[in-house]
């Protein structure tokens, strides 16, 4: 009867053999590098159909990006009639984004309700005139267009972010009943709407 051979593998031997394995590190070969130049060309939207869709609630082709945050006036107490002006800094702009060279656009402004409110009271004072950069937006018959596409539209002057500086504003209003007192604050709102025509019509 043949004797069985017993094969024994030492865990210590396996560990020692494992520690003896060589470790390699990747290294670039000297002088073996190349480059690919990358360029992006921004193209005009030349499809004969303007992609602007007025029914799209999330329109990105033509957008009103920014308007001045505040128009602040100060005045001494007057007897019935006020005619005030304010000069603004360069941060006050009306900004429109447009992606199409040949697209006409305009921004129309108006005074909400054609009135201003005295503080938290119910007293409302009618505005007789409001001008932005000497453009009338409140009087009857005023078209109220305070920004629009440039004449001779080009990629430079009619695409991307288009800024119209607001340098000066004027407000005329009436306090016929002399309800105003010293330290009163009067509040109103100027509204802006963007149109895809040069005439805001």
PDB file of C-alpha atoms in Angstrom:
ATOM      1  CA  UNK A   1       0.000   0.000   0.000  1.00  0.00           C
ATOM      2  CA  UNK A   2       1.409   3.335  -1.130  1.00  0.00           C
ATOM      3  CA  UNK A   3       1.811   6.098   1.428  1.00  0.00           C
ATOM      4  CA  UNK A   4      -0.114   9.350   0.774  1.00  0.00           C
ATOM      5  CA  UNK A   5       1.975  12.411   0.117  1.00  0.00           C
ATOM      6  CA  UNK A   6       1.048  15.393   2.254  1.00  0.00           C
ATOM      7  CA  UNK A   7       1.515  18.727   0.500  1.00  0.00           C
ATOM      8  CA  UNK A   8       1.887  21.659   2.852  1.00  0.00           C
ATOM      9  CA  UNK A   9       2.041  25.304   1.758  1.00  0.00           C
ATOM     10  CA  UNK A  10       3.309  27.717   4.295  1.00  0.00           C
ATOM     11  CA  UNK A  11       1.348  30.971   4.645  1.00  0.00           C
ATOM     12  CA  UNK A  12       4.605  32.570   5.637  1.00  0.00           C
ATOM     13  CA  UNK A  13       6.117  31.534   2.298  1.00  0.00           C
ATOM     14  CA  UNK A  14       3.182  33.072   0.398  1.00  0.00           C
ATOM     15  CA  UNK A  15       3.578  36.279   2.301  1.00  0.00           C
ATOM     16  CA  UNK A  16       7.273  36.462   1.607  1.00  0.00           C
ATOM     17  CA  UNK A  17       6.753  35.729  -2.089  1.00  0.00           C
ATOM     18  CA  UNK A  18       4.108  38.473  -2.273  1.00  0.00           C
ATOM     19  CA  UNK A  19       6.427  41.058  -0.765  1.00  0.00           C
ATOM     20  CA  UNK A  20       9.053  40.229  -3.299  1.00  0.00           C
ATOM     21  CA  UNK A  21       6.909  41.310  -6.338  1.00  0.00           C
ATOM     22  CA  UNK A  22       8.265  44.325  -8.263  1.00  0.00           C
ATOM     23  CA  UNK A  23       6.166  47.565  -8.410  1.00  0.00           C
ATOM     24  CA  UNK A  24       6.118  49.641 -11.659  1.00  0.00           C
ATOM     25  CA  UNK A  25       5.200  53.345 -12.122  1.00  0.00           C
ATOM     26  CA  UNK A  26       3.930  54.962 -15.359  1.00  0.00           C
ATOM     27  CA  UNK A  27       6.134  57.715 -16.753  1.00  0.00           C
ATOM     28  CA  UNK A  28       5.752  59.748 -19.983  1.00  0.00           C
ATOM     29  CA  UNK A  29       8.375  59.216 -22.607  1.00  0.00           C
ATOM     30  CA  UNK A  30      10.715  62.161 -23.079  1.00  0.00           C
ATOM     31  CA  UNK A  31       9.896  64.249 -26.135  1.00  0.00           C
ATOM     32  CA  UNK A  32       6.680  62.356 -26.900  1.00  0.00           C
ATOM     33  CA  UNK A  33       4.005  65.010 -26.255  1.00  0.00           C
ATOM     34  CA  UNK A  34       1.615  66.631 -28.761  1.00  0.00           C
ATOM     35  CA  UNK A  35      -1.278  69.130 -28.598  1.00  0.00           C
ATOM     36  CA  UNK A  36      -4.675  69.631 -30.218  1.00  0.00           C
ATOM     37  CA  UNK A  37      -5.802  73.238 -30.611  1.00  0.00           C
ATOM     38  CA  UNK A  38      -9.474  73.785 -29.705  1.00  0.00           C
ATOM     39  CA  UNK A  39     -11.617  76.617 -31.060  1.00  0.00           C
ATOM     40  CA  UNK A  40     -15.295  77.499 -30.752  1.00  0.00           C
ATOM     41  CA  UNK A  41     -16.932  79.751 -33.355  1.00  0.00           C
ATOM     42  CA  UNK A  42     -20.157  81.482 -32.329  1.00  0.00           C
ATOM     43  CA  UNK A  43     -22.511  81.605 -35.308  1.00  0.00           C
ATOM     44  CA  UNK A  44     -25.489  83.795 -36.060  1.00  0.00           C
ATOM     45  CA  UNK A  45     -28.959  82.265 -36.176  1.00  0.00           C
ATOM     46  CA  UNK A  46     -29.509  82.432 -39.932  1.00  0.00           C
ATOM     47  CA  UNK A  47     -32.612  80.276 -40.243  1.00  0.00           C
ATOM     48  CA  UNK A  48     -35.082  82.397 -42.253  1.00  0.00           C
ATOM     49  CA  UNK A  49     -37.701  81.795 -39.575  1.00  0.00           C
ATOM     50  CA  UNK A  50     -36.989  83.743 -36.414  1.00  0.00           C
ATOM     51  CA  UNK A  51     -36.751  81.101 -33.675  1.00  0.00           C
ATOM     52  CA  UNK A  52     -38.251  83.491 -31.169  1.00  0.00           C
ATOM     53  CA  UNK A  53     -41.540  82.018 -29.988  1.00  0.00           C
ATOM     54  CA  UNK A  54     -43.646  84.491 -27.978  1.00  0.00           C
ATOM     55  CA  UNK A  55     -45.671  81.597 -26.560  1.00  0.00           C
ATOM     56  CA  UNK A  56     -42.573  79.983 -25.008  1.00  0.00           C
ATOM     57  CA  UNK A  57     -42.621  80.753 -21.237  1.00  0.00           C
ATOM     58  CA  UNK A  58     -38.889  80.047 -20.973  1.00  0.00           C
ATOM     59  CA  UNK A  59     -37.616  82.093 -23.917  1.00  0.00           C
ATOM     60  CA  UNK A  60     -33.811  82.264 -24.109  1.00  0.00           C
ATOM     61  CA  UNK A  61     -33.213  83.872 -27.518  1.00  0.00           C
ATOM     62  CA  UNK A  62     -34.306  87.372 -26.517  1.00  0.00           C
ATOM     63  CA  UNK A  63     -34.501  88.265 -22.822  1.00  0.00           C
ATOM     64  CA  UNK A  64     -34.671  91.309 -20.568  1.00  0.00           C
ATOM     65  CA  UNK A  65     -31.780  90.662 -18.196  1.00  0.00           C
ATOM     66  CA  UNK A  66     -31.617  93.746 -15.962  1.00  0.00           C
ATOM     67  CA  UNK A  67     -33.157  97.141 -15.180  1.00  0.00           C
ATOM     68  CA  UNK A  68     -32.141  99.725 -12.551  1.00  0.00           C
ATOM     69  CA  UNK A  69     -33.004  98.617  -9.016  1.00  0.00           C
ATOM     70  CA  UNK A  70     -34.097 102.008  -7.684  1.00  0.00           C
ATOM     71  CA  UNK A  71     -34.768 105.561  -8.789  1.00  0.00           C
ATOM     72  CA  UNK A  72     -34.266 107.742  -5.717  1.00  0.00           C
ATOM     73  CA  UNK A  73     -35.419 111.359  -5.562  1.00  0.00           C
ATOM     74  CA  UNK A  74     -35.330 113.935  -2.768  1.00  0.00           C
ATOM     75  CA  UNK A  75     -37.298 117.156  -2.458  1.00  0.00           C
ATOM     76  CA  UNK A  76     -38.247 119.855  -0.018  1.00  0.00           C
ATOM     77  CA  UNK A  77     -41.951 120.188   0.723  1.00  0.00           C
ATOM     78  CA  UNK A  78     -43.666 122.001  -2.136  1.00  0.00           C
ATOM     79  CA  UNK A  79     -47.054 123.635  -2.534  1.00  0.00           C
ATOM     80  CA  UNK A  80     -49.013 121.241  -4.771  1.00  0.00           C
ATOM     81  CA  UNK A  81     -46.612 120.653  -7.708  1.00  0.00           C
ATOM     82  CA  UNK A  82     -43.293 118.791  -7.834  1.00  0.00           C
ATOM     83  CA  UNK A  83     -40.717 118.576 -10.637  1.00  0.00           C
ATOM     84  CA  UNK A  84     -37.726 116.462  -9.565  1.00  0.00           C
ATOM     85  CA  UNK A  85     -34.651 115.056 -11.277  1.00  0.00           C
ATOM     86  CA  UNK A  86     -31.897 112.620 -10.333  1.00  0.00           C
ATOM     87  CA  UNK A  87     -28.535 111.872 -11.950  1.00  0.00           C
ATOM     88  CA  UNK A  88     -27.570 108.194 -11.785  1.00  0.00           C
ATOM     89  CA  UNK A  89     -24.246 106.359 -11.692  1.00  0.00           C
ATOM     90  CA  UNK A  90     -22.918 104.027 -14.386  1.00  0.00           C
ATOM     91  CA  UNK A  91     -24.275 100.902 -12.664  1.00  0.00           C
ATOM     92  CA  UNK A  92     -27.816 101.766 -13.732  1.00  0.00           C
ATOM     93  CA  UNK A  93     -28.458 100.027 -17.038  1.00  0.00           C
ATOM     94  CA  UNK A  94     -31.179  98.322 -19.032  1.00  0.00           C
ATOM     95  CA  UNK A  95     -29.703  95.068 -20.342  1.00  0.00           C
ATOM     96  CA  UNK A  96     -31.070  92.831 -23.089  1.00  0.00           C
ATOM     97  CA  UNK A  97     -29.685  89.533 -24.388  1.00  0.00           C
ATOM     98  CA  UNK A  98     -30.125  88.846 -28.103  1.00  0.00           C
ATOM     99  CA  UNK A  99     -28.728  85.963 -30.200  1.00  0.00           C
ATOM    100  CA  UNK A 100     -29.670  87.126 -33.703  1.00  0.00           C
ATOM    101  CA  UNK A 101     -27.915  89.909 -35.676  1.00  0.00           C
ATOM    102  CA  UNK A 102     -30.932  90.959 -37.743  1.00  0.00           C
ATOM    103  CA  UNK A 103     -33.535  90.880 -34.943  1.00  0.00           C
ATOM    104  CA  UNK A 104     -35.273  94.119 -33.999  1.00  0.00           C
ATOM    105  CA  UNK A 105     -36.197  94.642 -30.351  1.00  0.00           C
ATOM    106  CA  UNK A 106     -37.257  97.394 -27.958  1.00  0.00           C
ATOM    107  CA  UNK A 107     -37.893  97.926 -24.259  1.00  0.00           C
ATOM    108  CA  UNK A 108     -40.940  99.944 -23.285  1.00  0.00           C
ATOM    109  CA  UNK A 109     -41.363 101.494 -19.823  1.00  0.00           C
ATOM    110  CA  UNK A 110     -44.373 102.866 -18.009  1.00  0.00           C
ATOM    111  CA  UNK A 111     -45.342 104.066 -14.534  1.00  0.00           C
ATOM    112  CA  UNK A 112     -47.532 101.458 -12.872  1.00  0.00           C
ATOM    113  CA  UNK A 113     -50.982 102.932 -12.401  1.00  0.00           C
ATOM    114  CA  UNK A 114     -49.681 106.377 -13.454  1.00  0.00           C
ATOM    115  CA  UNK A 115     -49.467 107.225  -9.768  1.00  0.00           C
ATOM    116  CA  UNK A 116     -47.328 107.097  -6.644  1.00  0.00           C
ATOM    117  CA  UNK A 117     -48.390 106.248  -3.094  1.00  0.00           C
ATOM    118  CA  UNK A 118     -47.646 108.218   0.059  1.00  0.00           C
ATOM    119  CA  UNK A 119     -46.004 105.782   2.501  1.00  0.00           C
ATOM    120  CA  UNK A 120     -48.355 103.065   3.714  1.00  0.00           C
ATOM    121  CA  UNK A 121     -51.405 105.295   3.366  1.00  0.00           C
ATOM    122  CA  UNK A 122     -54.187 105.210   0.803  1.00  0.00           C
ATOM    123  CA  UNK A 123     -53.129 108.594  -0.546  1.00  0.00           C
ATOM    124  CA  UNK A 124     -52.164 108.355  -4.204  1.00  0.00           C
ATOM    125  CA  UNK A 125     -50.653 111.204  -6.200  1.00  0.00           C
ATOM    126  CA  UNK A 126     -50.981 111.382  -9.997  1.00  0.00           C
ATOM    127  CA  UNK A 127     -47.801 111.515 -12.036  1.00  0.00           C
ATOM    128  CA  UNK A 128     -47.901 114.126 -14.787  1.00  0.00           C
ATOM    129  CA  UNK A 129     -44.520 113.236 -16.321  1.00  0.00           C
ATOM    130  CA  UNK A 130     -41.756 110.645 -15.915  1.00  0.00           C
ATOM    131  CA  UNK A 131     -38.664 110.699 -18.104  1.00  0.00           C
ATOM    132  CA  UNK A 132     -35.824 108.222 -18.448  1.00  0.00           C
ATOM    133  CA  UNK A 133     -32.850 109.749 -20.296  1.00  0.00           C
ATOM    134  CA  UNK A 134     -35.234 112.537 -21.391  1.00  0.00           C
ATOM    135  CA  UNK A 135     -37.630 109.981 -22.921  1.00  0.00           C
ATOM    136  CA  UNK A 136     -41.197 110.476 -21.735  1.00  0.00           C
ATOM    137  CA  UNK A 137     -42.920 107.336 -20.454  1.00  0.00           C
ATOM    138  CA  UNK A 138     -45.957 108.701 -18.597  1.00  0.00           C
ATOM    139  CA  UNK A 139     -47.708 111.336 -20.681  1.00  0.00           C
ATOM    140  CA  UNK A 140     -50.538 110.418 -23.026  1.00  0.00           C
ATOM    141  CA  UNK A 141     -49.175 109.586 -26.465  1.00  0.00           C
ATOM    142  CA  UNK A 142     -45.629 108.812 -25.287  1.00  0.00           C
ATOM    143  CA  UNK A 143     -44.319 105.569 -26.784  1.00  0.00           C
ATOM    144  CA  UNK A 144     -42.161 104.938 -23.712  1.00  0.00           C
ATOM    145  CA  UNK A 145     -39.340 103.163 -25.597  1.00  0.00           C
ATOM    146  CA  UNK A 146     -36.240 103.504 -23.402  1.00  0.00           C
ATOM    147  CA  UNK A 147     -33.948 101.013 -25.187  1.00  0.00           C
ATOM    148  CA  UNK A 148     -33.913  99.454 -28.655  1.00  0.00           C
ATOM    149  CA  UNK A 149     -31.741  97.797 -31.289  1.00  0.00           C
ATOM    150  CA  UNK A 150     -29.065  99.939 -32.916  1.00  0.00           C
ATOM    151  CA  UNK A 151     -29.450 101.396 -36.394  1.00  0.00           C
ATOM    152  CA  UNK A 152     -27.449  99.340 -38.889  1.00  0.00           C
ATOM    153  CA  UNK A 153     -27.555  96.122 -36.862  1.00  0.00           C
ATOM    154  CA  UNK A 154     -24.255  94.200 -36.645  1.00  0.00           C
ATOM    155  CA  UNK A 155     -22.928  91.332 -34.567  1.00  0.00           C
ATOM    156  CA  UNK A 156     -21.040  93.868 -32.453  1.00  0.00           C
ATOM    157  CA  UNK A 157     -23.932  96.211 -31.692  1.00  0.00           C
ATOM    158  CA  UNK A 158     -26.901  93.818 -31.689  1.00  0.00           C
ATOM    159  CA  UNK A 159     -25.903  90.451 -30.205  1.00  0.00           C
ATOM    160  CA  UNK A 160     -24.924  89.196 -26.794  1.00  0.00           C
ATOM    161  CA  UNK A 161     -25.495  91.403 -23.754  1.00  0.00           C
ATOM    162  CA  UNK A 162     -26.678  94.829 -24.901  1.00  0.00           C
ATOM    163  CA  UNK A 163     -26.566  97.618 -22.325  1.00  0.00           C
ATOM    164  CA  UNK A 164     -28.334 100.968 -22.348  1.00  0.00           C
ATOM    165  CA  UNK A 165     -27.087 103.324 -19.643  1.00  0.00           C
ATOM    166  CA  UNK A 166     -29.703 105.175 -17.611  1.00  0.00           C
ATOM    167  CA  UNK A 167     -28.034 108.466 -16.706  1.00  0.00           C
ATOM    168  CA  UNK A 168     -30.929 110.681 -15.658  1.00  0.00           C
ATOM    169  CA  UNK A 169     -34.547 110.389 -14.536  1.00  0.00           C
ATOM    170  CA  UNK A 170     -37.196 113.067 -14.008  1.00  0.00           C
ATOM    171  CA  UNK A 171     -40.536 112.913 -12.238  1.00  0.00           C
ATOM    172  CA  UNK A 172     -43.339 115.477 -12.100  1.00  0.00           C
ATOM    173  CA  UNK A 173     -46.364 114.874  -9.890  1.00  0.00           C
ATOM    174  CA  UNK A 174     -49.173 116.761  -8.258  1.00  0.00           C
ATOM    175  CA  UNK A 175     -50.239 116.992  -4.616  1.00  0.00           C
ATOM    176  CA  UNK A 176     -53.379 119.031  -5.202  1.00  0.00           C
ATOM    177  CA  UNK A 177     -54.692 118.563  -1.653  1.00  0.00           C
ATOM    178  CA  UNK A 178     -51.291 119.135   0.002  1.00  0.00           C
ATOM    179  CA  UNK A 179     -51.377 115.825   1.888  1.00  0.00           C
ATOM    180  CA  UNK A 180     -47.583 115.555   2.022  1.00  0.00           C
ATOM    181  CA  UNK A 181     -45.659 116.284   5.217  1.00  0.00           C
ATOM    182  CA  UNK A 182     -41.953 116.573   5.955  1.00  0.00           C
ATOM    183  CA  UNK A 183     -40.316 113.108   6.254  1.00  0.00           C
ATOM    184  CA  UNK A 184     -42.972 111.420   4.081  1.00  0.00           C
ATOM    185  CA  UNK A 185     -41.736 108.781   1.647  1.00  0.00           C
ATOM    186  CA  UNK A 186     -43.493 108.324  -1.679  1.00  0.00           C
ATOM    187  CA  UNK A 187     -43.351 105.020  -3.525  1.00  0.00           C
ATOM    188  CA  UNK A 188     -44.004 104.049  -7.118  1.00  0.00           C
ATOM    189  CA  UNK A 189     -43.030 101.389  -9.621  1.00  0.00           C
ATOM    190  CA  UNK A 190     -41.613 101.629 -13.127  1.00  0.00           C
ATOM    191  CA  UNK A 191     -42.460  98.624 -15.294  1.00  0.00           C
ATOM    192  CA  UNK A 192     -40.480  97.432 -18.330  1.00  0.00           C
ATOM    193  CA  UNK A 193     -41.538  95.122 -21.161  1.00  0.00           C
ATOM    194  CA  UNK A 194     -39.358  93.659 -23.925  1.00  0.00           C
ATOM    195  CA  UNK A 195     -40.736  93.430 -27.483  1.00  0.00           C
ATOM    196  CA  UNK A 196     -39.375  91.690 -30.578  1.00  0.00           C
ATOM    197  CA  UNK A 197     -40.059  94.784 -32.689  1.00  0.00           C
ATOM    198  CA  UNK A 198     -38.355  98.188 -32.813  1.00  0.00           C
ATOM    199  CA  UNK A 199     -41.664  99.977 -32.196  1.00  0.00           C
ATOM    200  CA  UNK A 200     -42.903  97.996 -29.168  1.00  0.00           C
ATOM    201  CA  UNK A 201     -46.058  97.139 -31.117  1.00  0.00           C
TER     202      UNK A 201
END
